[in-house]
Each structure stands twice: as C-alpha cells, then as structure tokens.
Coordinates of C-alpha atoms and ligand atoms in Angstrom, one line a residue:
X110 CA -0.4 -0.2 -0.4
X111 CA 0.9 3.7 -1.0
X112 CA -1.3 5.5 0.0
X113 CA 0.0 8.5 -1.8
X114 CA 0.9 9.9 -5.2
X115 CA 5.2 11.4 -4.5
X116 CA 5.9 14.9 -6.7
X117 CA 8.3 15.2 -9.6
X118 CA 12.1 15.7 -9.2
X119 CA 11.3 19.0 -11.0
X120 CA 9.1 20.2 -8.6
X121 CA 11.1 19.1 -5.1
X122 CA 14.9 20.8 -7.5
X123 CA 11.8 24.6 -8.1
X124 CA 10.9 23.9 -3.6
X125 CA 15.1 23.8 -3.0
X126 CA 15.5 26.6 -5.7
X127 CA 12.9 28.9 -3.7
X128 CA 14.0 28.0 -0.2
X129 CA 17.4 28.4 -1.2
X130 CA 16.7 31.7 -2.7
X131 CA 15.2 32.8 1.1
X132 CA 17.8 31.6 2.6
X133 CA 20.2 34.2 0.0
X134 CA 22.0 31.3 -1.1
X135 CA 20.5 31.5 -4.4
X136 CA 24.4 30.6 -6.2
X137 CA 25.7 26.9 -6.5
X138 CA 29.5 26.5 -5.6
X139 CA 30.8 25.5 -9.6
X140 CA 34.0 26.7 -9.0
X141 CA 36.1 24.8 -11.2
X142 CA 36.0 21.1 -7.2
X143 CA 35.4 18.4 -7.1
X144 CA 32.1 17.1 -9.4
X145 CA 28.7 16.4 -6.6
X146 CA 25.4 17.1 -6.5
X147 CA 22.3 16.8 -4.3
X148 CA 19.0 14.2 -4.8
X149 CA 16.3 13.8 -2.9
X150 CA 15.4 10.5 -1.4
X151 CA 11.6 11.7 -1.9
X152 CA 11.7 10.5 -5.1
X153 CA 15.6 9.4 -5.3
X154 CA 16.2 11.4 -8.5
X155 CA 19.5 14.3 -8.6
X156 CA 17.8 18.0 -7.8
X157 CA 21.1 19.4 -8.6
X158 CA 24.6 19.0 -10.1
X159 CA 27.0 21.1 -7.8
X160 CA 30.5 21.1 -7.6
X161 CA 32.1 20.1 -4.1
X162 CA 34.7 21.0 -2.5
X163 CA 38.9 20.0 -2.4
X164 CA 42.0 19.8 -0.9
X165 CA 42.9 23.3 -1.9
X166 CA 39.4 24.7 -1.3
X167 CA 39.7 22.8 2.3
X168 CA 43.3 25.0 2.7
X169 CA 41.6 28.0 1.9
X170 CA 38.4 27.2 4.5
X171 CA 40.8 26.8 7.5
X172 CA 42.5 29.9 6.9
X173 CA 40.6 31.9 7.2
X174 CA 39.1 30.1 9.8
X175 CA 42.3 30.7 11.4
X176 CA 43.3 34.3 10.9
X177 CA 39.1 35.1 11.5
X178 CA 40.4 33.5 15.4
X179 CA 43.1 35.4 15.7
X180 CA 42.7 39.0 14.1
X181 CA 38.8 39.3 16.1
X182 CA 37.2 36.4 17.3
X183 CA 38.7 34.9 20.0
X184 CA 39.0 38.8 21.6
X185 CA 35.8 39.7 21.3
X186 CA 34.4 39.4 24.3
X187 CA 31.1 35.9 24.7
X188 CA 28.8 38.3 25.4
X189 CA 29.5 40.0 22.2
X190 CA 29.5 37.1 20.4
X191 CA 26.8 36.2 21.9
X192 CA 25.5 39.2 19.8
X193 CA 25.5 36.8 16.8
X194 CA 24.4 34.0 17.6
X195 CA 21.2 35.6 19.3
X196 CA 20.8 37.1 15.7
X197 CA 21.2 33.2 13.8
X198 CA 18.2 32.1 15.6
X199 CA 16.5 35.9 14.7
X200 CA 17.1 34.6 11.2
X201 CA 15.6 30.5 12.1
X202 CA 12.8 31.3 13.2
X203 CA 12.6 33.6 9.9
X204 CA 13.5 30.8 7.4
X205 CA 11.7 28.2 9.1
X206 CA 9.8 26.5 6.4
X207 CA 13.2 27.3 3.8
X208 CA 15.1 25.0 6.4
X209 CA 12.3 22.5 7.2
X210 CA 11.5 22.6 3.6
X211 CA 15.0 21.9 2.2
X212 CA 15.4 19.1 5.3
X213 CA 12.1 16.8 4.1
X214 CA 14.0 17.3 0.3
X215 CA 17.1 16.2 1.4
X216 CA 17.2 13.2 4.3
X217 CA 13.3 12.7 3.8
X218 CA 12.1 13.7 7.1
X219 CA 8.2 14.6 7.2
X220 CA 7.2 17.5 8.7
X221 CA 7.0 18.0 11.2
X222 CA 10.5 16.3 12.4
X223 CA 11.9 18.1 9.5
X224 CA 10.3 21.8 11.8
X225 CA 11.7 20.2 14.6
X226 CA 14.7 19.1 13.8
X227 CA 14.8 23.1 12.7
X228 CA 13.8 24.7 16.0
X229 CA 16.4 22.3 17.5
X230 CA 18.2 24.7 16.1
X231 CA 16.9 27.8 17.7
X232 CA 16.7 26.6 21.1
X233 CA 20.2 25.8 20.8
X234 CA 20.6 29.0 19.9
X235 CA 18.7 30.2 22.9
X236 CA 21.1 27.8 24.6
X237 CA 23.5 29.7 23.7
X238 CA 22.7 33.3 24.5
X239 CA 22.1 33.3 27.9
X240 CA 26.0 30.9 27.8
X241 CA 28.1 33.6 26.0
X242 CA 28.1 35.3 29.5
X243 CA 27.9 32.4 32.3
X244 CA 31.5 30.7 30.9
X245 CA 32.7 30.3 34.3
X246 CA 35.2 29.3 36.1
X247 CA 36.5 28.5 39.2
X248 CA 38.8 30.3 41.9
X249 CA 39.8 28.2 44.7
X250 CA 41.6 28.8 47.6
X251 CA 45.7 29.0 46.9
X252 CA 47.3 27.4 50.2
X253 CA 50.5 30.8 49.3
X254 CA 49.6 33.9 51.3
X255 CA 48.8 36.8 48.7
X256 CA 48.7 33.9 46.3
X257 CA 45.2 33.7 43.8
X258 CA 44.5 30.8 42.0
X259 CA 42.1 30.5 39.6
X260 CA 41.0 29.2 35.8
X261 CA 39.8 30.8 32.6
X262 CA 38.3 29.5 29.5
X263 CA 39.6 30.1 26.4
X264 CA 38.6 29.6 22.7
X265 CA 40.5 26.6 20.3
X266 CA 40.1 27.9 17.5
X267 CA 39.1 26.3 14.7
X268 CA 36.3 23.1 15.6
X269 CA 36.0 21.0 11.6
X270 CA 32.3 20.0 12.7
X271 CA 31.6 17.4 10.4
X272 CA 27.7 15.6 9.9
X273 CA 25.9 13.0 9.1
X274 CA 23.0 12.8 6.3
X275 CA 20.3 12.0 9.5
X276 CA 20.6 15.6 11.4
X277 CA 22.1 17.7 8.6
X278 CA 21.1 21.1 9.7
X279 CA 20.3 20.6 13.9
X280 CA 24.1 18.7 14.6
X281 CA 25.5 21.9 12.8
X282 CA 23.9 24.3 14.8
X283 CA 24.4 22.0 18.6
X284 CA 28.5 22.0 17.6
X285 CA 28.5 25.8 16.0
X286 CA 26.5 28.0 18.4
X287 CA 28.3 26.7 21.3
X288 CA 31.5 27.0 19.7
X289 CA 31.1 30.8 18.3
X290 CA 29.8 31.6 21.3
X291 CA 33.4 30.3 23.3
X292 CA 35.6 32.5 20.3
X293 CA 36.2 29.2 17.9
X294 CA 35.6 29.6 14.7
X295 CA 33.8 27.0 11.9
X296 CA 34.7 24.7 9.0
X297 CA 31.6 22.4 8.6
X298 CA 31.9 19.3 6.3
X299 CA 28.3 18.1 7.0
X300 CA 26.9 15.1 4.6
X301 CA 27.3 14.6 1.0
X302 CA 24.2 13.4 0.5
X303 CA 22.7 17.3 1.5
X304 CA 24.7 19.9 0.8
X305 CA 21.9 22.3 0.2
X306 CA 20.6 22.8 3.5
X307 CA 24.0 22.7 4.8
X308 CA 24.5 26.1 1.7
X309 CA 21.3 27.6 3.2
X310 CA 22.3 27.4 7.2
X311 CA 25.7 29.2 5.6
X312 CA 24.5 32.1 4.2
X313 CA 21.6 32.6 7.1
X314 CA 25.4 32.8 9.6
X315 CA 26.5 34.7 6.6
X316 CA 24.2 37.5 6.9
X317 CA 23.8 36.8 10.9
X318 CA 27.9 37.6 11.0
X319 CA 27.7 41.1 8.1
X320 CA 24.3 42.4 10.9
X321 CA 26.3 42.1 14.0
X322 CA 29.7 42.8 12.5
X323 CA 31.4 39.4 13.1
X324 CA 34.7 38.9 10.9
X325 CA 33.1 36.8 7.5
X326 CA 35.9 34.3 7.6
X327 CA 34.8 32.9 10.7
X328 CA 32.3 30.1 9.2
X329 CA 33.0 27.6 5.9
X330 CA 31.2 25.8 4.4
X331 CA 33.4 22.7 2.2
X332 CA 30.7 20.2 0.6
X333 CA 32.0 16.5 -0.5
X334 CA 32.1 12.7 1.3
X335 CA 34.7 10.6 2.9
X336 CA 37.6 13.0 1.6
X337 CA 36.4 16.0 1.8
X338 CA 36.3 15.2 5.4
X339 CA 40.5 13.7 5.9
X340 CA 41.4 16.9 4.5
X341 CA 39.5 18.6 7.2
X342 CA 41.0 16.2 10.3
X343 CA 44.6 15.4 8.8
X344 CA 44.9 19.8 8.9
X345 CA 46.7 20.5 12.1
X346 CA 45.8 23.9 12.5
X347 CA 41.5 22.5 13.4
X348 CA 42.1 22.3 17.1
X349 CA 39.1 20.2 17.6
X350 CA 37.5 17.5 15.2
X351 CA 34.0 16.9 16.1
X352 CA 32.8 13.6 14.1
X353 CA 29.1 13.0 13.6
X354 CA 28.0 9.6 11.6
X355 CA 29.1 5.8 12.5
X356 CA 31.1 3.7 14.4
X357 CA 33.2 3.3 10.8
X358 CA 33.9 6.8 10.0
X359 CA 34.5 7.5 14.3
X360 CA 37.5 4.2 13.3
X361 CA 38.9 5.4 11.5
X362 CA 39.0 9.5 12.2
X363 CA 39.9 9.3 15.5
X364 CA 43.6 7.7 15.1
X365 CA 43.8 10.3 12.9
X366 CA 43.0 13.1 14.9
X367 CA 45.2 11.5 17.6
X368 CA 47.8 10.9 16.1
X369 CA 48.8 14.7 15.6
X370 CA 47.9 14.9 19.1
X371 CA 44.3 17.0 18.2
X372 CA 41.7 17.0 20.4
X373 CA 38.4 14.7 18.8
X374 CA 34.7 15.5 19.7
X375 CA 32.8 11.8 18.4
X376 CA 28.7 10.9 18.3
X377 CA 28.8 7.1 16.9
X378 CA 26.4 5.2 16.3
X379 CA 23.6 4.1 19.0
X380 CA 21.7 1.0 19.7
X381 CA 18.9 1.6 21.6
X382 CA 16.8 -0.4 24.0
X383 CA 13.8 0.1 25.9
X384 CA 13.2 -2.3 28.9
X385 CA 9.4 -3.3 29.6
X386 CA 9.0 -4.7 32.8
X387 CA 5.8 -6.5 33.6
X388 CA 4.1 -3.6 36.0
X389 CA 5.1 -1.3 32.9
X390 CA 2.2 1.2 31.9
X391 CA 1.7 -0.7 28.0
X392 CA 0.2 2.2 26.5
X393 CA 3.3 4.8 25.8
X394 CA 5.2 1.5 26.0
X395 CA 4.0 1.0 23.0
X396 CA 3.3 4.9 22.0
X397 CA 6.4 5.6 22.9
X398 CA 8.4 2.1 20.6
X399 CA 5.9 3.3 18.3
X400 CA 7.3 6.3 17.5
X401 CA 11.6 5.8 18.8
X402 CA 11.8 2.5 16.5
X403 CA 9.6 3.6 12.8
X404 CA 10.3 7.4 13.5
X405 CA 12.3 9.2 10.9
X406 CA 12.1 6.2 9.2
X407 CA 14.2 4.1 12.3
X408 CA 17.1 6.7 11.5
X409 CA 18.3 9.0 14.2
X410 CA 20.7 7.2 16.3
X411 CA 18.3 7.8 18.8
X412 CA 16.1 5.2 16.5
X413 CA 14.5 2.6 19.0
X414 CA 16.0 -0.8 17.7
X415 CA 15.9 -4.0 20.3
X416 CA 12.9 -4.2 22.8
X417 CA 13.6 -6.4 26.3
X418 CA 10.1 -7.6 26.6
X419 CA 9.2 -9.1 30.4
X420 CA 8.5 -12.4 29.4
X421 CA 4.8 -11.9 31.1
X422 CA 3.6 -9.6 29.4
X423 CA 5.6 -10.4 25.9
X424 CA 3.1 -11.8 24.0
X425 CA 0.1 -8.5 24.7
X426 CA 3.5 -6.3 23.5
X427 CA 3.9 -7.5 20.5
X428 CA 0.9 -8.8 19.4
X429 CA -0.1 -4.3 20.1
X430 CA 2.6 -3.6 18.5
X431 CA 2.1 -5.7 15.5
X432 CA -1.6 -3.3 15.0
X433 CA 0.5 -0.1 15.3
X434 CA 3.7 -0.6 13.6
X435 CA -0.3 -2.6 10.7
X436 CA -1.8 1.4 10.7
X437 CA 1.1 3.3 10.0
X438 CA 1.2 0.8 6.7
X439 CA -1.0 2.8 5.4
X440 CA 0.8 5.7 5.8
X441 CA 4.4 5.8 4.6
X442 CA 5.0 7.5 1.5
X443 CA 5.5 11.4 0.1
X444 CA 7.1 13.3 3.9
X445 CA 5.0 16.6 2.5
X446 CA 2.5 15.0 3.1
X447 CA 0.6 15.7 6.1
X448 CA -1.2 12.1 6.7
X449 CA 2.4 10.5 6.7
X450 CA 4.2 9.0 9.5
X451 CA 7.2 7.6 7.7
X452 CA 9.5 9.3 4.0
X453 CA 11.8 7.3 2.1
X454 CA 15.5 5.6 3.4
X455 CA 18.1 7.7 2.8
X456 CA 19.9 5.6 -0.6
X457 CA 19.5 1.7 -1.9
X458 CA 22.7 1.6 0.5
X459 CA 20.2 1.8 3.4
X460 CA 17.5 -0.6 2.1
X461 CA 19.4 -3.5 0.9
X462 CA 21.9 -3.0 4.9
X463 CA 17.8 -3.5 6.2
X464 CA 17.2 -6.2 3.8
X465 CA 20.5 -8.2 5.4
X466 CA 19.5 -7.5 8.4
X467 CA 16.3 -9.4 7.9
X468 CA 17.3 -12.2 5.7
X469 CA 20.1 -12.6 8.9
X470 CA 18.0 -11.9 11.9
X471 CA 16.1 -15.4 10.0
X472 CA 18.4 -17.1 10.3
X473 CA 18.9 -17.0 13.7
X474 CA 16.3 -18.1 14.3
X475 CA 14.6 -14.9 14.5
X476 CA 10.4 -14.7 13.5
X477 CA 9.7 -11.0 10.5
X478 CA 6.2 -10.7 12.9
X479 CA 5.1 -7.4 9.9
X480 CA 6.9 -5.5 7.7
X481 CA 10.1 -6.0 6.5
X482 CA 8.7 -5.2 2.7
X483 CA 9.5 -2.6 0.6
X484 CA 6.5 -0.4 -0.7
X485 CA 6.6 2.6 -3.8
X486 CA 8.9 0.8 -6.7
X487 CA 6.6 1.2 -9.6
X488 CA 5.9 5.0 -8.4
X489 CA 9.5 5.9 -8.0
X490 CA 12.2 3.3 -8.9
X491 CA 14.9 4.9 -7.8
X492 CA 13.5 5.5 -4.7
X493 CA 14.0 2.8 -1.4
X494 CA 10.2 3.4 0.7
X495 CA 10.0 0.1 3.4
X496 CA 7.0 -0.8 5.9
X497 CA 9.2 -0.6 9.1
X498 CA 9.6 -4.8 10.6
X499 CA 8.7 -6.0 13.9
X500 CA 10.9 -9.0 13.9
X501 CA 11.1 -11.6 17.7
X502 CA 14.0 -12.8 17.9
X503 CA 14.9 -15.8 20.3
X504 CA 17.5 -14.1 21.5
X505 CA 20.3 -11.7 21.4
X506 CA 21.9 -12.7 18.5
X507 CA 24.9 -11.1 16.9
X508 CA 22.7 -9.3 14.1
X509 CA 20.5 -7.6 16.7
X510 CA 24.3 -6.4 18.6
X511 CA 25.0 -4.0 15.2
X512 CA 23.2 -1.0 14.1
X513 CA 21.0 -1.2 11.3
X514 CA 20.0 2.0 10.0
X515 CA 16.3 1.0 8.6
X516 CA 13.8 0.7 10.8
X517 CA 13.8 -2.9 12.1
X518 CA 13.2 -3.3 15.4
X519 CA 14.3 -6.9 17.3
X520 CA 12.1 -7.9 19.8
X521 CA 13.3 -10.2 22.9
X522 CA 12.1 -11.8 25.7
X523 CA 13.8 -11.7 30.1
X524 CA 13.0 -13.3 33.0
X525 CA 15.1 -10.8 36.2
X526 CA 15.3 -8.0 35.9
X527 CA 19.3 -8.5 36.2
X528 CA 19.4 -11.0 33.4
X529 CA 16.8 -7.5 31.3
X530 CA 20.1 -5.3 32.2
X531 CA 22.7 -8.1 31.3
X532 CA 21.2 -8.2 28.0
X533 CA 20.5 -4.4 27.1
X534 CA 24.4 -3.1 28.3
X535 CA 25.0 -6.3 26.3
X536 CA 26.1 -4.5 22.7
X537 CA 28.8 -2.4 21.8
X538 CA 27.3 0.4 21.6
X539 CA 26.1 2.7 24.0
X540 CA 23.9 5.7 23.2
X541 CA 20.8 6.3 24.2
X542 CA 17.9 3.6 26.5
X543 CA 15.2 3.6 27.9
X544 CA 13.0 1.2 31.1
X545 CA 9.1 1.2 31.3
X546 CA 8.5 0.6 34.8
X547 CA 6.3 1.9 37.6
X548 CA 8.4 0.4 39.6
X549 CA 10.8 3.0 41.3
X550 CA 13.4 1.2 43.4
X551 CA 13.6 -0.8 39.7
X552 CA 13.5 3.4 37.7
X553 CA 16.6 4.5 40.0
X554 CA 18.7 0.9 39.8
X555 CA 18.6 1.8 36.0
X556 CA 19.6 5.2 36.3
X557 CA 22.3 3.9 39.5
X558 CA 25.9 2.8 38.0
X559 CA 25.3 -0.8 38.0
X560 CA 22.7 0.7 35.7
X561 CA 22.8 1.1 31.8
X562 CA 25.9 1.6 30.6
X563 CA 25.1 4.4 28.0
X564 CA 24.2 8.3 28.0
X565 CA 21.0 8.8 28.9
X566 CA 19.1 6.9 30.4
X567 CA 15.0 7.8 30.1
X568 CA 12.6 5.7 32.5
X569 CA 8.8 6.0 31.0
X570 CA 9.8 7.9 27.6
X571 CA 11.6 5.6 24.4
X572 CA 14.9 6.1 23.6
X573 CA 15.4 8.9 20.7
X574 CA 14.3 12.6 20.4
X575 CA 15.2 14.6 23.0
X576 CA 15.8 18.2 24.7
X577 CA 18.8 20.4 23.7
X578 CA 19.8 21.3 27.5
X579 CA 21.3 18.1 28.4
X580 CA 24.5 16.3 27.0
X581 CA 23.9 14.9 23.9
X582 CA 26.7 11.7 23.7
X583 CA 27.1 7.8 24.3
X584 CA 29.4 5.5 25.6
X585 CA 31.6 2.7 24.0
X586 CA 31.6 2.4 19.8
X587 CA 29.5 5.6 20.2
X588 CA 32.6 7.2 21.2
X589 CA 32.2 9.3 23.8
X590 CA 31.4 12.4 23.0
X591 CA 28.8 14.6 24.9
X592 CA 27.3 18.3 22.8
X593 CA 24.9 20.4 22.9
X594 CA 23.4 21.0 26.6
X595 CA 24.9 21.6 30.1
X596 CA 29.4 22.1 30.7
X597 CA 29.4 20.7 26.9
X598 CA 30.7 23.6 26.3
X599 CA 34.0 23.0 27.8
X600 CA 35.0 20.1 24.8
X601 CA 35.1 23.7 22.9
X602 CA 37.6 25.3 25.3
X603 CA 40.9 24.9 26.2
X604 CA 41.5 24.9 30.8
X605 CA 43.7 27.5 32.5
X606 CA 44.4 27.8 35.7
X607 CA 46.5 31.3 36.6
X608 CA 48.7 31.3 39.6
X609 CA 49.0 35.5 41.3
X610 CA 51.2 36.8 43.5
X611 CA 50.0 40.2 44.8
X612 CA 51.9 39.4 48.0
X613 CA 55.6 40.3 47.4
X614 CA 57.4 37.1 48.7
X615 CA 57.8 33.7 46.4
X616 CA 56.6 31.0 48.8
X617 CA 56.8 27.3 47.6
X618 CA 54.0 25.6 47.1
X619 CA 54.0 22.7 48.7
X620 CA 56.6 24.5 51.4
X621 CA 60.0 23.3 49.5
X622 CA 62.7 26.0 50.2
X623 CA 65.1 27.2 47.9
X624 CA 67.3 30.2 47.3
Ligands
LIG905 P1 28.3 8.5 7.6 O1 29.3 7.4 9.0 O2 28.9 7.1 6.4 O3 29.0 9.6 7.5 C1 29.2 10.4 8.4 C2 30.1 11.0 8.1 O4 31.5 11.5 7.8 C3 29.7 12.6 6.7 O5 29.6 13.5 7.1 C4 30.8 11.7 6.1 O6 31.3 12.7 4.5 C5 31.7 11.6 7.0 N1 32.6 10.5 7.0 C6 33.3 9.5 6.6 N2 34.3 9.1 7.0 C7 34.9 9.8 6.9 C8 37.1 9.7 6.9 N3 37.2 9.1 7.1 N4 37.1 10.9 7.4 C9 36.4 12.4 6.9 N5 35.0 12.6 7.3 C10 34.1 10.8 7.7 O7 27.5 8.4 8.4 P2 25.6 8.2 7.6 O8 25.5 7.0 7.3 O9 25.6 9.9 7.4 O10 24.8 9.1 9.6 C11 24.5 7.5 10.3 C12 25.4 7.2 10.9 O11 25.7 8.3 12.1 C13 24.6 6.5 11.8 O12 25.5 5.0 12.1 C14 23.7 7.2 13.1 O13 24.1 6.3 14.6 C15 24.7 7.8 13.0 N6 24.8 8.7 14.2 C16 25.1 9.0 14.9 C17 24.3 10.6 15.5 C18 25.3 11.1 17.2 O14 25.0 11.8 17.9 N7 26.0 10.2 18.1 C19 24.0 11.8 14.8 C20 23.5 10.9 14.3 C21 24.0 10.5 13.0

C-alpha cells in the first residue's frame, strides 16, 4: 500500500531553489571543484549538479577560519559573540519553513520532524546566547599567602564539524552555536547527501555575521564526502574535530586526529534498547516504542532497535505493537504529505542493509511479525520506502548486536531484572536507553551506576527525541563525546590554571625551600 502520490523531481528542485534563494544561498558552487550533486530520497533522483570541495578549497576554508579566529574572534568578548548567535536564532525563526523544506527534500523527513529539527537549532541558539555570559571558571583558595589561584577558559581555534545525513542541520547547530560563543571559528563538512541544507545554513550565518559586524571568515562550508573530511581531519590548524556519524567513520577519524595529538569529539552509532517491565503502562510502551522505532524511518542515532520485554507481557506487547505497525502501513509515502508518518530511506544502500539484516535475523531464529517489505517502487524506482519491521528474536543474536540504520525493531524476552540489564548492556554501542516501569526501585536501579551503561538513560519515555538542555552523547563504541547542553561547552574550550602572586614574597608550594 502506498497512499500518497509522489511529487516530481523538477517540482522538488524548484521548491529547493526557492528555499535556498529565501535564505540567501541562490548560487550553487561551481568554482572548478570536484563534481558533486544534490539528490532527493523522495524520488531517488538528482536535483542539481554542483561543485564539491577539494584539498585546496578545504585548505583555504581553514585559512579563512584560522585568520578570523586570530585577528578578531578570540578577543571579542563572549557576550558580544553571543549577539551573533542571537541574530542567527532570529534568522532561523524567520526561515524555519525554508530550512524544514530543504531537510525534507534532502533527508526525506516528514514535515513535523523537519520543522522540529529546525526548532532544535533555534533552541540551541537561545541556550548558547545565555551561555555567552556564563563561561564560568573557578577560583580556588591558594595554599600560599598573597596568591590567587583560578582557572580561565579560552577558545581553542578552528573547530572542524563533520556531520551525518540524518540530522543535517541540528547537529551543525549544536556544535556551531556553542563553538562560536566559546570564541572558536568553524569549518563544516556536511554529509555529501545533504549539501543544500548546509549551503542554506551557511548563508544565514553569513547574514548574521554581516548584521552584527562579526568577521566573515568565521564560518566556512566544504562540501564533499570522506576525502574532503580527511583533509579537515588532517589539518593541524583544526584544533577540535567534532565528528558525527557511524562507528566506522569514528574508527577512521579518531586515530588520525590522535596521531597529530589533536582533540576529537565523537558522536557515533547507537543500538538503543528499551526494557519493558511487567508493571509498565503498556499504552506508554506502545506509543513510545512506535515513535522511537519507526519515526524518521528508523534513521535516528537514538532510534529504538531492541525491545527487551518481560516474558509475562511479551505476547501482549508484541500483539499491540503489530497492530500499531499495521496502521503505520497506511501512512508511508511522500514526507511532504501531512498524513505521512514514514518517509523514505536515504538510499539504496540503507534498503540493502535492512534486507540483509532481516535475512540474517531469520537465519538466526527470528520471525518477522510484520513489515520489512519495500513499497512504492512503481511510483519511484530510485526511491526506497519500506514498511517498518517488527521481529521476534529468540535472544540477542549477532545481528541484534549491530546497528542497522533502518526501521527494524527486535523483540526479546527476559525473566529477571538483572537479566534485562545484562541484555541491555550486552552490545558494543552505548547511546540511548529506556526503561518502562511503575516500580520506583527498578527505575532507580536502571539509572544507577549498575544500571544502563548509556549516555542517555530514560524512564517511561522512548529512546529518541532528546532535548537540547542536556548533554548529548554516548559511551563505548558511540565514542564518548558530549554536545549541546549542560557543560558540554567545555569540550570547545581550553582551560588555563592561573596563579597570581600579589603578596611580594615568593613562597613555594608544598613548603619547598630553594635559594
Ligand atoms: P557516515 O559515517 O557514513 O558519515 C558521517 C560523516 O562522516 C559524513 O559527513 C561523511 O562524509 C564523513 N566521513 C566518513 N568517513 C570519513 C573519514 N574517514 N574521514 C572524514 N570524514 C568521514 O554516517 P551517515 O550514514 O551519514 O549517518 C548515519 C550514522 O551516524 C549512524 O551510524 C548514526 O547512528 C550516526 N549518528 C550519530 C549521532 C550521534 O550523535 N551519536 C547523530 C546522528 C547520526
């Protein structure tokens, strides 16, 4: 079943052009770079050709950002830097619909999720503006008379931001809004599948810089794939590489940055689970799980992939989920259609990975309860729309331990709470987790040191849909980085410990005597 008609690619290209023009990014790069293109997963076809970056343009981008940092930005008072981000937030509000359109066209997100992603950008700008007056250092009592001991926080320099296709604008804004108020400048390499959203964001930030008198060079976009990313990763002037994407990308990027003793902030793949206790409110479980597992067509780093259900309620939970999944079947299609809940997968590769995983799950003893098939191939042979899959597994078999970036939810059972936590933590990734329960002691155990080993630990809500006020990121193969709220800003600054002697004498610490 495919309930919507798809827009044609020419119409989508027109819509993208209008959004780009409104944001002030009418001209696509055609400056003799590497051949590139913009594409839409809605029809699976090409929108435009445009030039991607090269080693040379990346080098130039870092030079511009480095100069803007040294000449102006690091010495600009942080609250003044905040005014730039305040202006960016205003422009994002003004162009929310334009950016959301581009997100839908390039990443295939349904309208409310695309608008939500832009809202997240606005929210993090607000947060960063407040932060620009709160980059606090501590003052500690010195053990020496007439001395002051304190710490100050300074910007790092150029921050290289590498982002994934599935949050093409929000992840940029988490990094950039915070990096800018901290006094850094930014060079951004977006996913090669989402160049247009990046050009629109860059144009808005340029306007914000012009409106507030900030240096033009403080932000650059370099388009392209892995190779362009590598140039950024290897440039010693890039003080921090903040990279979001797959574990495979992190394994490549981490050691390269470490080899030059640079700083790295890694936000990598997840394999997120929810535990459903026998006392859980099953209405919450079903609603929370369906959104977390099938929303964004299962293409969120925090998507729910594993459901660990107590054996007493497993039958009922699976049945109710299957019912909800059957309703979803009627809501797959054009992400611009208001009735659609599940848009396309990003590419043929995403679809291939899903089919492989389902084949392996069957071979490992699993049963596909519902979904998994491709739909709409007649309407758009190059696009990949799928029915979200619900799969009963006999246990946590090898395929379940991997992140497959598609809407597959594996359901397993447990008997004791200890067993549930063990299954939950028994995968290499550690991003997001959830427990549905009405038992307070169980909830406390889950969020305690002996409970979930993830960076995000929820009770009675699903695994996806984090707010910007908290620190976002995960443990183990997810890479350990934290972005966005709380004190994540510290990753974008360097700490100096200062001892100031105002006493006239020269007492040494630890009572040491010398000359
Ligand atoms: P990907 O790893 O294919 O690409 C991510 C980015 O890294 C792209 O810009 C890509 O061009 C670049 N890249 C890849 N290899 C590189 C290299 N060797 N050197 C430099 N740059 C390189 O990921 P994707 O398919 O775009 O996104 C999906 C993945 O991202 C999933 O695994 C998902 O869980 C993860 N993700 C994680 C988070 C998080 O915050 N933890 C957020 C969003 C997505």
